């Protein structure tokens, strides 16, 4: 009997496009074939997914469940539990009882099932089993994230059914029913080592140790705390050029000295400059800077000229502070800026070798940890039986599909799961990671759609633990740490992008914050089991419509622009990238400058600061009230399209109006999402909030005419904070 439910759920990667544009269908592996006779089972068992099959090897009938992939020689009993995940049968559904309307096994049909799909509908028919689908999470059933289900009102209370009620989140921040239009050339399976909780635990310990080394080096050599989240941005910057084998720790980078880490440490020398609200704070900061600069130049091997300039300016500033007590906040800030201009180059010169030593030492430790970790991983895989998976040989055009690993995963150790209210807690060897139940159910759906080597969910919990631990390692475990680097667009914006511009793919996302089930992410070895197509810088689509909201790392954004222009230049098929980047103007970032001057730019839309929102990067663990936050900087939305993409998804005024409307904060727009908290506007920054009249109103650019309008867009753009101030504010 062919597994119809599996074919409908995992049919995403089965439609193959030939180079000529024709389509062909390749179904997934079939279930054991059944006899042509009608099923000789009660209606209750048929509704639960059971069917009678014939075993050619044993020459006897057996019973197969298409929902759980369970096979039995004896006639199954309604409500029978899975002896592997629930040996005591605590979560088994009662065999009898309940309302008489359900006594014959007929479950109540949902509105989305009663409404038949039209001939042009792209949505697949949904089949909701009445038995638990995941042996790892007994009693939980997959819930639909279809738009009609999101808008449906709560149904009237029903009597007890045959299965436990599924967990449904109060608010859904994704739509996993949208099919992809991204076409790529078929590629073989990746050569990454399969994830393992033991290895992930060791990696977490080594990354924590590396963070501690970085903290100690900054204290010992420069007497400062490490810049906030500078280590996280160092990981992002290194991964854009790293050719090593470890998915997180850099080990093969050129140059060795990280420009990102060097720049951020230098900005905090001799002291860290913070935002000033009051006059007394400005006076103290000016005095501390003058004192630290003088002390630093005396303790380092500086030239006589540098000593003379720094000491004279520092003593002159201190004399002015003792003499003038009536200066305003602006006077103190002007004096501080003058002192930085005079002393900054000399301070940088004496600290350069020391800061380069910090960057080099951290990289060398990372390379050593990566080598040690890979040896341990290979030893572990040799001790456990694994086999290589077959990979396609021909290069043909196909719809994008999740990353597949060439090496099969070994048996994984047990991970404990328990729920605390609405939080799922996963524990391995005393290390616990948490995720709210809504996102845990989302991961279960993504795993069901994308994973092909674990139909019984026997490795699901272990892989979820590895996934959560990996992102915790990358963004840190501090309060609100890493949330700005993993922020996402509001749901209303994604809906408008899909509806107006055919967007069905996210270039920079993760299984935790993605809106579509097809996306690119940082870690193909573990994210591939949950739908990732791999890192976008190594992802080469031929056609499709894409959304790009990269991490706020200058090197990452610059590499992104280079990759976009190469793809647009090589493809003649419809290709479109809608890019969301911070509008940093003081100083302007190279990525934004390059996109504004690109020949593929069709339109640019600037959204002022404090007038739009982002979803928190910690949305999988934060409260609903903390889900959204106001952006403290302007956002530039740029449409990069080739000629065919411009014809198909042109940014017309009507489409742009819908996108702008969707970008309004939820407090001013009716929506099912939670309203964000008040914007974190500092008292001294209220006057710098952009006005509504400062919005850029530019027309749609025809091919070849966009260069004439760039100057107008730049002159009318709203002001924003510098890159250093932006990350501190986020």
XYZ file of C-alpha atoms in Angstrom:
730
model
C 0.000 0.000 0.000
C 1.459 3.359 -0.973
C 1.875 5.813 1.825
C -0.425 8.598 0.650
C -0.016 10.749 3.718
C 3.755 10.729 3.439
C 3.547 11.588 -0.221
C 1.357 14.590 0.511
C 3.414 15.853 3.419
C 6.853 15.339 1.936
C 5.947 16.106 -1.615
C 7.833 19.362 -1.474
C 11.026 17.947 -2.981
C 9.366 15.484 -5.342
C 8.512 17.850 -8.204
C 11.486 17.881 -10.533
C 12.027 20.469 -13.218
C 13.957 19.435 -16.269
C 16.224 22.011 -17.895
C 13.576 22.491 -20.568
C 11.050 23.485 -17.951
C 8.917 20.344 -17.907
C 7.998 18.713 -14.657
C 8.170 15.149 -13.508
C 7.144 13.517 -10.263
C 9.207 11.258 -8.093
C 7.421 9.884 -5.091
C 9.021 9.141 -1.721
C 9.807 5.594 -0.619
C 6.634 3.567 -0.655
C 5.142 1.674 2.248
C 4.646 -2.080 2.075
C 2.287 -2.845 -0.762
C -1.223 -3.960 0.066
C -3.622 -6.310 -1.566
C -6.249 -5.027 -3.959
C -9.064 -6.190 -1.664
C -10.961 -3.597 0.354
C -9.727 -3.194 3.954
C -11.113 -5.798 6.308
C -10.904 -3.561 9.374
C -13.445 -1.655 11.465
C -14.013 1.987 10.609
C -12.333 3.049 13.859
C -9.024 1.474 12.853
C -9.222 2.786 9.281
C -9.733 6.316 10.610
C -6.725 5.826 12.896
C -4.536 5.035 9.850
C -4.456 1.235 9.985
C -4.621 -0.919 6.887
C -4.220 -4.641 6.206
C -1.178 -5.585 4.121
C 0.371 -8.803 2.846
C 3.931 -9.893 3.594
C 5.472 -11.750 0.667
C 8.407 -12.904 2.728
C 6.341 -14.387 5.576
C 3.364 -15.213 3.354
C 0.910 -13.882 5.907
C -1.051 -10.682 6.485
C 0.070 -7.865 8.757
C -1.244 -4.426 9.732
C 0.450 -1.096 8.923
C -0.273 2.413 10.299
C 0.477 5.111 7.751
C 0.592 7.807 10.424
C 3.097 6.208 12.807
C 4.791 3.742 10.404
C 4.012 0.992 12.935
C 3.615 -2.630 11.782
C 1.845 -5.412 13.721
C 1.220 -9.073 13.018
C -1.928 -9.146 15.141
C -5.081 -7.092 14.664
C -4.424 -3.714 16.350
C -6.540 -2.601 19.255
C -8.052 0.889 19.149
C -6.123 3.179 21.483
C -3.145 0.817 21.638
C -0.058 2.645 22.854
C 3.480 2.678 21.500
C 5.529 0.361 23.689
C 8.773 2.163 22.808
C 7.945 5.704 23.892
C 5.097 4.926 26.310
C 5.673 1.453 27.800
C 3.050 1.904 30.520
C 0.385 3.209 28.170
C -0.186 6.375 30.203
C -0.882 8.434 27.098
C -2.959 5.845 25.267
C -6.375 6.948 24.114
C -9.337 5.139 25.686
C -10.773 2.415 23.538
C -14.344 3.200 24.419
C -16.357 5.943 26.001
C -17.073 9.485 24.968
C -20.025 10.882 23.157
C -22.262 8.684 21.075
C -21.598 10.834 18.048
C -18.009 9.611 18.108
C -18.709 6.055 19.116
C -18.423 4.801 15.554
C -14.960 6.270 15.208
C -16.047 9.219 13.103
C -14.078 12.210 14.295
C -15.300 15.739 13.939
C -14.144 17.227 10.646
C -12.369 20.544 10.692
C -13.395 23.453 8.551
C -10.159 23.261 6.558
C -10.924 19.599 5.711
C -14.550 20.201 4.811
C -13.556 22.836 2.283
C -12.208 20.989 -0.730
C -9.141 22.250 -2.497
C -9.809 23.938 -5.809
C -8.211 22.901 -9.070
C -5.690 25.753 -8.839
C -4.966 25.418 -5.143
C -1.360 24.743 -4.179
C -2.178 23.593 -0.646
C -2.061 19.897 0.064
C -4.884 18.033 1.662
C -4.350 17.726 5.386
C -4.891 14.455 7.205
C -5.033 14.680 10.987
C -4.672 11.292 12.631
C -6.502 10.400 15.786
C -3.444 8.711 17.288
C -0.227 10.383 18.422
C 2.053 10.944 15.434
C 5.338 11.298 17.252
C 6.548 8.489 19.488
C 8.818 11.082 21.132
C 5.924 13.287 22.214
C 2.993 11.039 23.097
C -0.405 12.614 22.931
C 0.625 15.490 20.643
C -0.769 15.813 17.145
C 0.342 18.141 14.365
C -1.730 21.264 14.116
C -2.261 23.113 10.897
C -0.884 26.557 10.310
C -3.094 27.278 7.325
C -4.452 30.836 7.057
C -8.028 29.653 7.397
C -7.130 27.971 10.682
C -5.444 31.117 11.975
C -8.584 33.174 11.434
C -11.037 30.538 12.609
C -12.868 31.258 15.831
C -12.720 28.838 18.711
C -15.083 25.963 18.139
C -17.856 24.994 20.513
C -16.806 22.649 23.325
C -16.936 19.077 22.112
C -17.226 15.896 24.067
C -14.284 13.655 24.763
C -12.754 12.232 21.584
C -10.693 9.129 21.083
C -7.320 10.917 21.310
C -5.863 13.576 23.594
C -6.403 17.157 22.469
C -3.365 18.554 20.592
C -1.473 21.575 21.821
C -2.219 24.632 19.704
C -0.296 27.869 20.258
C -2.314 30.981 21.006
C -0.475 32.877 18.234
C 1.293 31.371 15.227
C 4.298 33.264 13.860
C 4.863 31.117 10.767
C 3.105 29.570 7.775
C 4.557 26.207 6.838
C 1.990 25.534 4.102
C 3.566 27.907 1.564
C 5.358 26.017 -1.188
C 8.676 27.164 -2.580
C 9.319 28.718 -5.984
C 13.110 28.584 -5.571
C 14.741 26.433 -8.257
C 18.314 25.153 -7.933
C 20.565 22.664 -9.642
C 20.471 19.305 -7.935
C 23.542 18.705 -5.802
C 24.904 15.681 -3.933
C 24.582 15.165 -0.206
C 26.759 17.284 2.062
C 29.862 15.862 3.703
C 29.197 17.270 7.174
C 29.534 14.991 10.157
C 26.133 14.112 11.645
C 25.341 15.906 14.917
C 25.671 14.113 18.226
C 24.740 15.354 21.737
C 28.098 14.275 23.161
C 29.992 16.340 20.589
C 27.630 19.285 20.949
C 28.144 19.295 24.695
C 31.922 19.374 24.251
C 31.597 22.154 21.663
C 29.531 24.212 24.101
C 32.188 23.799 26.789
C 34.972 24.840 24.402
C 33.071 27.901 23.158
C 32.416 28.950 26.761
C 36.113 28.522 27.509
C 36.986 30.620 24.440
C 34.660 33.407 25.596
C 36.386 33.397 28.987
C 39.814 33.666 27.337
C 38.588 36.659 25.335
C 37.296 38.334 28.485
C 40.569 37.752 30.336
C 42.735 39.023 27.465
C 40.761 42.264 27.217
C 41.123 42.809 30.962
C 44.805 41.922 31.199
C 46.076 43.733 28.115
C 43.775 46.743 27.794
C 41.992 46.979 31.132
C 38.518 47.002 29.545
C 35.516 44.711 29.394
C 34.972 43.030 26.013
C 32.600 45.051 23.815
C 29.076 43.737 24.149
C 28.355 40.908 21.677
C 31.658 41.510 19.891
C 32.444 37.793 20.251
C 29.133 36.904 18.574
C 29.863 39.230 15.665
C 33.367 37.775 15.462
C 31.845 34.324 14.907
C 29.581 35.701 12.164
C 32.409 37.581 10.459
C 34.735 34.581 10.581
C 32.117 32.200 9.135
C 31.838 34.316 5.986
C 35.418 33.377 5.048
C 36.063 30.229 7.096
C 36.931 27.083 5.133
C 37.306 24.822 8.143
C 35.281 21.752 9.031
C 33.687 22.800 12.304
C 30.215 24.337 11.912
C 30.831 26.982 14.610
C 34.486 27.372 15.589
C 36.618 29.162 12.928
C 39.735 27.246 11.950
C 40.798 28.221 8.391
C 40.457 31.970 7.831
C 42.471 34.514 5.887
C 43.314 37.046 7.296
C 43.952 35.752 10.784
C 43.277 39.159 12.373
C 39.535 39.754 12.429
C 38.617 43.275 11.215
C 35.382 43.113 13.212
C 36.990 42.239 16.558
C 39.900 44.628 16.025
C 37.561 47.517 15.211
C 35.261 46.958 18.172
C 38.046 46.582 20.744
C 39.765 49.697 19.415
C 36.564 51.706 19.784
C 36.591 51.010 23.545
C 40.185 52.168 24.080
C 41.108 53.878 26.352
C 37.547 53.744 27.807
C 34.121 52.779 26.564
C 31.985 55.739 25.514
C 28.330 55.387 26.452
C 25.287 57.413 25.565
C 24.966 60.585 27.599
C 21.679 61.903 28.948
C 22.683 64.538 31.520
C 25.337 67.227 31.922
C 27.041 65.638 34.924
C 27.477 62.375 33.032
C 29.139 64.215 30.152
C 31.515 65.988 32.563
C 32.547 62.711 34.232
C 33.025 60.953 30.892
C 35.276 63.750 29.602
C 37.428 63.613 32.731
C 37.724 59.797 32.590
C 38.745 59.863 28.926
C 41.475 62.455 29.518
C 42.799 60.586 32.537
C 42.759 57.174 30.773
C 44.485 58.533 27.657
C 47.276 60.132 29.720
C 47.764 56.989 31.807
C 47.844 54.761 28.739
C 50.399 56.845 26.854
C 52.666 56.872 29.920
C 52.558 53.086 30.364
C 53.119 52.100 26.717
C 56.108 52.304 24.418
C 55.048 55.491 22.603
C 57.079 57.970 20.597
C 58.093 61.293 22.202
C 55.798 63.193 19.850
C 52.787 61.043 20.804
C 53.519 61.499 24.496
C 53.759 65.241 24.080
C 50.482 65.599 22.138
C 48.404 63.324 24.366
C 49.711 64.694 27.671
C 49.284 68.309 26.603
C 45.661 67.770 25.428
C 44.775 65.732 28.523
C 46.211 68.344 30.938
C 44.532 71.164 29.022
C 41.168 69.367 29.288
C 41.539 68.790 33.019
C 42.476 72.445 33.526
C 39.392 73.508 31.581
C 37.194 71.244 33.710
C 38.552 72.747 36.941
C 38.174 76.271 35.621
C 34.755 76.191 33.936
C 31.768 74.945 35.945
C 29.005 76.555 33.891
C 29.445 74.556 30.680
C 26.453 72.800 29.171
C 26.127 69.186 28.081
C 26.822 70.193 24.480
C 30.030 71.971 25.523
C 31.301 68.858 27.271
C 30.448 66.656 24.295
C 32.175 69.017 21.855
C 35.257 69.038 24.045
C 35.211 65.228 24.203
C 35.004 64.969 20.426
C 37.923 67.378 20.064
C 39.980 65.367 22.561
C 39.257 62.135 20.703
C 40.378 63.659 17.419
C 43.635 64.874 18.940
C 44.506 61.817 21.045
C 42.768 59.021 19.124
C 45.430 58.375 16.445
C 48.232 58.260 19.030
C 46.297 55.981 21.382
C 45.461 53.664 18.475
C 49.099 53.494 17.431
C 50.345 52.343 20.841
C 47.475 49.828 21.296
C 47.547 48.313 17.811
C 50.015 45.490 18.497
C 48.275 44.511 21.721
C 44.798 44.380 20.137
C 46.115 42.396 17.169
C 47.599 39.966 19.674
C 44.170 39.498 21.264
C 42.553 38.754 17.879
C 45.331 36.377 16.860
C 45.296 34.493 20.170
C 41.519 33.940 20.061
C 41.702 32.638 16.490
C 44.562 30.247 17.288
C 42.671 28.852 20.279
C 39.575 28.415 18.123
C 41.535 26.504 15.460
C 43.019 24.226 18.119
C 39.616 23.545 19.680
C 38.163 22.804 16.230
C 40.902 20.272 15.443
C 40.487 18.565 18.806
C 36.707 18.411 18.470
C 36.834 16.905 14.977
C 39.144 14.120 16.104
C 36.772 13.263 18.925
C 33.814 13.305 16.543
C 35.498 10.977 14.027
C 36.472 8.585 16.802
C 32.893 8.499 18.036
C 31.539 7.756 14.564
C 34.055 4.938 14.034
C 32.918 3.254 17.227
C 29.274 3.227 16.090
C 27.975 1.663 12.866
C 27.215 4.176 10.120
C 26.720 3.909 6.403
C 26.916 6.358 3.532
C 23.718 7.561 1.883
C 23.243 7.481 -1.868
C 23.376 10.869 -3.593
C 22.141 11.952 -7.028
C 24.727 12.035 -9.779
C 23.015 14.083 -12.483
C 22.749 17.883 -12.333
C 19.166 18.846 -13.131
C 16.890 21.704 -12.165
C 14.795 20.949 -9.093
C 12.880 22.826 -6.456
C 15.129 23.495 -3.481
C 15.197 20.752 -0.864
C 16.645 20.439 2.655
C 20.282 19.579 3.200
C 20.980 15.848 3.210
C 24.053 14.370 4.878
C 26.177 11.836 3.007
C 27.005 10.001 6.243
C 24.134 8.348 8.054
C 23.555 9.322 11.653
C 24.577 6.806 14.325
C 22.260 5.843 17.190
C 21.870 8.841 19.482
C 21.719 8.819 23.289
C 18.509 9.467 25.163
C 17.404 13.031 25.915
C 14.883 13.663 28.676
C 11.821 15.813 28.004
C 9.379 17.381 30.429
C 7.068 20.374 30.312
C 6.916 23.254 32.775
C 3.703 25.117 32.001
C 4.193 26.251 28.384
C 7.924 25.514 28.221
C 9.502 22.312 26.934
C 12.666 21.391 28.847
C 15.189 19.005 27.264
C 18.004 17.633 29.413
C 21.150 15.733 28.452
C 23.860 14.944 31.005
C 22.615 17.675 33.305
C 22.611 20.363 30.573
C 19.100 21.737 30.023
C 17.825 23.793 27.108
C 14.363 25.286 26.888
C 11.889 26.227 24.179
C 8.262 27.242 24.435
C 5.669 24.660 23.443
C 4.563 26.583 20.386
C 8.030 26.543 18.842
C 8.548 22.959 20.012
C 5.494 21.963 17.979
C 6.849 24.012 15.081
C 10.126 22.067 15.216
C 8.102 18.855 15.211
C 6.332 19.907 12.021
C 9.538 21.036 10.328
C 11.142 17.736 11.260
C 8.225 15.786 9.814
C 8.359 17.767 6.563
C 12.139 17.644 6.117
C 13.704 14.626 7.838
C 13.822 11.401 5.802
C 15.972 9.125 7.979
C 13.886 9.085 11.178
C 10.208 8.379 10.439
C 9.540 7.163 13.991
C 11.025 10.282 15.620
C 13.518 8.180 17.563
C 16.259 10.833 17.124
C 13.984 13.851 17.275
C 14.643 14.910 20.870
C 18.404 14.455 20.546
C 18.492 16.621 17.446
C 16.287 19.295 18.995
C 18.659 19.413 21.966
C 21.644 19.798 19.616
C 19.831 22.536 17.685
C 18.956 24.600 20.763
C 22.408 24.113 22.263
C 24.118 25.211 19.041
C 22.269 28.522 18.847
C 22.814 29.089 22.542
C 26.548 28.646 21.962
C 26.594 31.084 19.068
C 24.628 33.930 20.638
C 25.568 33.443 24.281
C 23.510 32.696 27.338
C 23.398 36.199 28.846
C 20.202 38.183 29.313
C 18.971 39.398 25.909
C 22.311 38.451 24.381
C 22.193 37.760 20.654
C 18.546 38.774 20.219
C 19.445 41.631 17.874
C 21.530 39.354 15.648
C 18.664 36.898 15.155
C 15.705 39.264 14.843
C 12.997 38.627 12.250
C 10.434 40.629 10.322
C 6.847 40.871 11.589
C 4.366 38.274 10.388
C 2.296 40.891 8.544
C 5.358 41.854 6.465
C 5.998 38.231 5.502
C 2.364 37.840 4.483
C 2.575 40.948 2.302
C 5.854 39.799 0.730
C 4.356 36.435 -0.163
C 1.077 37.862 -1.400
C 2.484 40.772 -3.417
C 5.948 39.626 -4.509
C 5.738 35.825 -4.412
C 8.386 35.518 -1.678
C 8.628 31.954 -0.379
C 12.214 31.700 0.883
C 14.269 33.350 3.658
C 17.960 33.837 2.969
C 19.007 34.305 6.611
C 16.911 32.451 9.182
C 16.922 29.461 11.498
C 14.413 26.739 12.422
C 13.554 28.861 15.458
C 12.686 32.168 13.765
C 11.756 31.153 10.203
C 8.354 32.005 8.711
C 8.518 29.670 5.679
C 9.551 26.042 5.870
C 12.236 26.675 3.249
C 15.126 28.868 4.370
C 18.893 29.154 4.574
C 20.678 29.082 7.911
C 24.130 28.941 9.468
C 24.382 25.254 10.434
C 23.508 22.773 7.662
C 24.572 19.748 9.715
C 21.765 20.167 12.274
C 19.373 22.676 10.647
C 18.961 20.443 7.582
C 16.786 18.044 9.575
C 14.408 20.972 10.165
C 14.203 22.342 6.619
C 17.376 24.369 6.107
C 18.842 24.588 2.619
C 22.290 25.371 4.029
C 24.214 28.666 4.326
C 23.007 31.177 1.768
C 26.508 32.185 0.691
C 26.870 28.621 -0.685
C 23.260 28.439 -1.963
C 22.895 29.229 -5.679
C 19.283 29.502 -6.858
C 18.459 29.805 -10.547
C 15.054 31.445 -10.059
C 12.645 32.423 -7.315
C 11.662 35.288 -5.032
C 13.657 35.705 -1.807
C 13.647 37.774 1.381
C 16.988 38.692 2.951
C 17.289 40.103 6.466
C 20.958 39.437 7.286
C 22.536 39.639 10.746
C 23.763 43.147 11.481
C 27.388 42.326 10.735
C 29.096 44.538 8.152
C 31.300 41.787 6.706
C 28.352 39.419 6.388
C 26.233 42.044 4.593
C 29.081 42.891 2.212
C 29.546 39.212 1.278
C 25.773 38.957 0.787
C 25.762 41.788 -1.777
C 28.577 40.142 -3.729
C 26.665 36.853 -3.834
C 23.416 38.560 -4.907
C 25.054 40.360 -7.819
C 26.762 37.173 -9.021
C 23.458 35.250 -8.993
C 21.513 38.018 -10.734
C 24.191 38.373 -13.391
C 24.338 34.632 -14.153
C 20.606 33.812 -14.300
C 18.163 34.675 -17.080
C 15.211 33.194 -15.167
C 13.016 35.375 -12.870
C 15.135 36.123 -9.796
C 14.316 38.649 -7.091
C 15.864 39.584 -3.730
C 14.109 41.938 -1.319
C 16.780 43.025 1.158
C 16.197 44.530 4.619
C 19.291 46.198 6.090
C 19.805 48.894 8.755
C 20.077 52.377 7.343
C 23.431 53.308 8.827
C 24.574 56.677 7.465
C 27.151 57.854 10.019
C 29.265 56.245 8.773
C 27.554 54.564 5.835
C 28.162 50.835 5.440
C 29.807 49.472 2.266
C 26.957 46.996 1.688
C 24.307 49.729 1.607
C 26.428 51.901 -0.679
C 26.999 49.028 -3.099
C 23.312 48.095 -3.274
C 22.244 51.706 -3.833
C 24.650 51.864 -6.772
C 23.889 48.400 -8.162
C 22.530 48.086 -11.686
C 20.016 45.533 -10.388
C 18.380 47.973 -7.952
C 14.735 48.559 -8.967
C 13.408 50.396 -5.938
C 14.414 51.532 -2.461
C 12.057 52.108 0.443
C 13.258 53.670 3.705
C 11.328 53.031 6.909
C 12.100 55.571 9.684
C 13.364 54.580 13.113
C 10.862 53.883 15.900
C 8.064 53.495 13.310
C 8.471 49.785 12.671
C 9.196 46.600 14.594
C 11.249 43.449 14.572
C 10.486 40.109 16.175
C 12.878 39.231 18.954
C 15.681 36.789 18.253
C 14.741 34.989 21.471
C 11.137 34.485 20.383
C 11.379 30.757 21.110
C 11.848 31.381 24.841
C 10.599 34.913 25.571
C 7.164 35.966 26.774
C 4.518 37.079 24.337
C 4.797 40.653 25.627
C 8.502 40.666 24.679
C 7.988 39.188 21.200
C 8.366 42.505 19.330
C 10.542 45.567 19.812
C 10.747 48.920 18.067
C 13.720 49.430 15.760
C 16.042 52.179 17.013
C 17.435 52.724 13.523
C 15.930 53.210 10.105
C 15.570 50.219 7.793
C 16.339 50.316 4.081
C 14.279 47.945 1.903
C 15.983 47.384 -1.454
C 14.601 45.427 -4.421
C 17.379 43.709 -6.392
C 15.985 41.979 -9.501
C 17.163 40.880 -12.903
C 15.093 41.770 -15.969
C 12.874 38.673 -15.797
C 12.378 39.123 -12.074
C 11.431 42.773 -12.546
C 8.793 41.796 -15.114
C 7.285 39.159 -12.841
C 7.564 40.849 -9.409
C 7.882 44.540 -10.213
C 7.617 46.832 -7.139
C 4.567 48.709 -8.357
C 3.009 51.508 -6.255
C 0.079 49.254 -5.303
C 2.352 46.484 -4.062
C 4.580 48.920 -2.198
C 1.547 50.465 -0.517
C 0.529 47.046 0.816
C 4.052 46.396 2.072
C 4.238 49.786 3.790
C 0.868 49.208 5.410
C 2.004 45.839 6.750
C 5.097 47.448 8.253
C 3.112 49.603 10.659
C 3.625 48.632 14.303
C 1.012 46.283 15.660
C -0.165 48.902 18.174
C -1.407 51.015 15.265
C -2.617 48.146 13.066
C -5.315 45.601 13.901
C -3.606 42.246 14.183
C -3.646 38.990 16.090
C -0.078 39.547 17.219
C 0.834 40.826 20.616
C 1.420 44.528 20.960
C 5.015 45.499 21.661
C 6.090 47.382 24.707
C 6.890 51.092 24.644
C 9.799 52.142 22.522
C 13.036 52.501 24.443
C 13.656 56.148 23.638
C 16.233 57.831 25.787
C 15.253 61.242 27.175
C 18.088 62.887 25.318
C 17.229 61.207 22.036
C 13.626 62.311 21.604
C 14.554 65.179 19.326
C 16.436 62.810 17.022
C 13.375 60.681 16.278
C 12.653 60.927 12.522
C 9.433 62.602 11.523
C 6.855 61.123 9.202
C 7.602 63.834 6.641
C 11.174 62.530 6.312
C 10.080 59.317 4.595
C 11.482 58.712 1.180
C 8.918 58.690 -1.614
C 10.640 57.324 -4.695
C 9.051 55.960 -7.823
C 9.567 52.533 -9.355
C 12.799 52.404 -11.276
C 12.829 51.028 -14.772
C 15.839 48.981 -15.814
C 18.779 51.271 -16.435
C 17.292 54.412 -14.896
C 17.896 53.780 -11.189
C 21.269 55.485 -11.046
C 19.689 58.883 -11.591
C 17.494 58.513 -8.540
C 20.083 57.309 -6.059
C 21.134 60.782 -5.023
C 17.559 61.767 -4.343
C 17.011 58.706 -2.196
C 20.150 59.323 -0.212
C 19.431 62.980 0.437
C 15.943 62.317 1.711
C 16.775 59.321 3.882
C 16.168 59.550 7.585
C 19.055 59.942 9.995
C 20.198 56.947 11.989
C 22.713 56.018 14.617
C 26.194 54.739 13.913
C 26.906 50.983 13.744
C 28.591 51.055 17.155
C 25.682 52.847 18.839
C 23.114 50.693 17.069
C 24.210 47.366 18.479
C 24.507 48.776 21.991
C 20.958 50.122 21.752
C 19.481 46.898 20.377
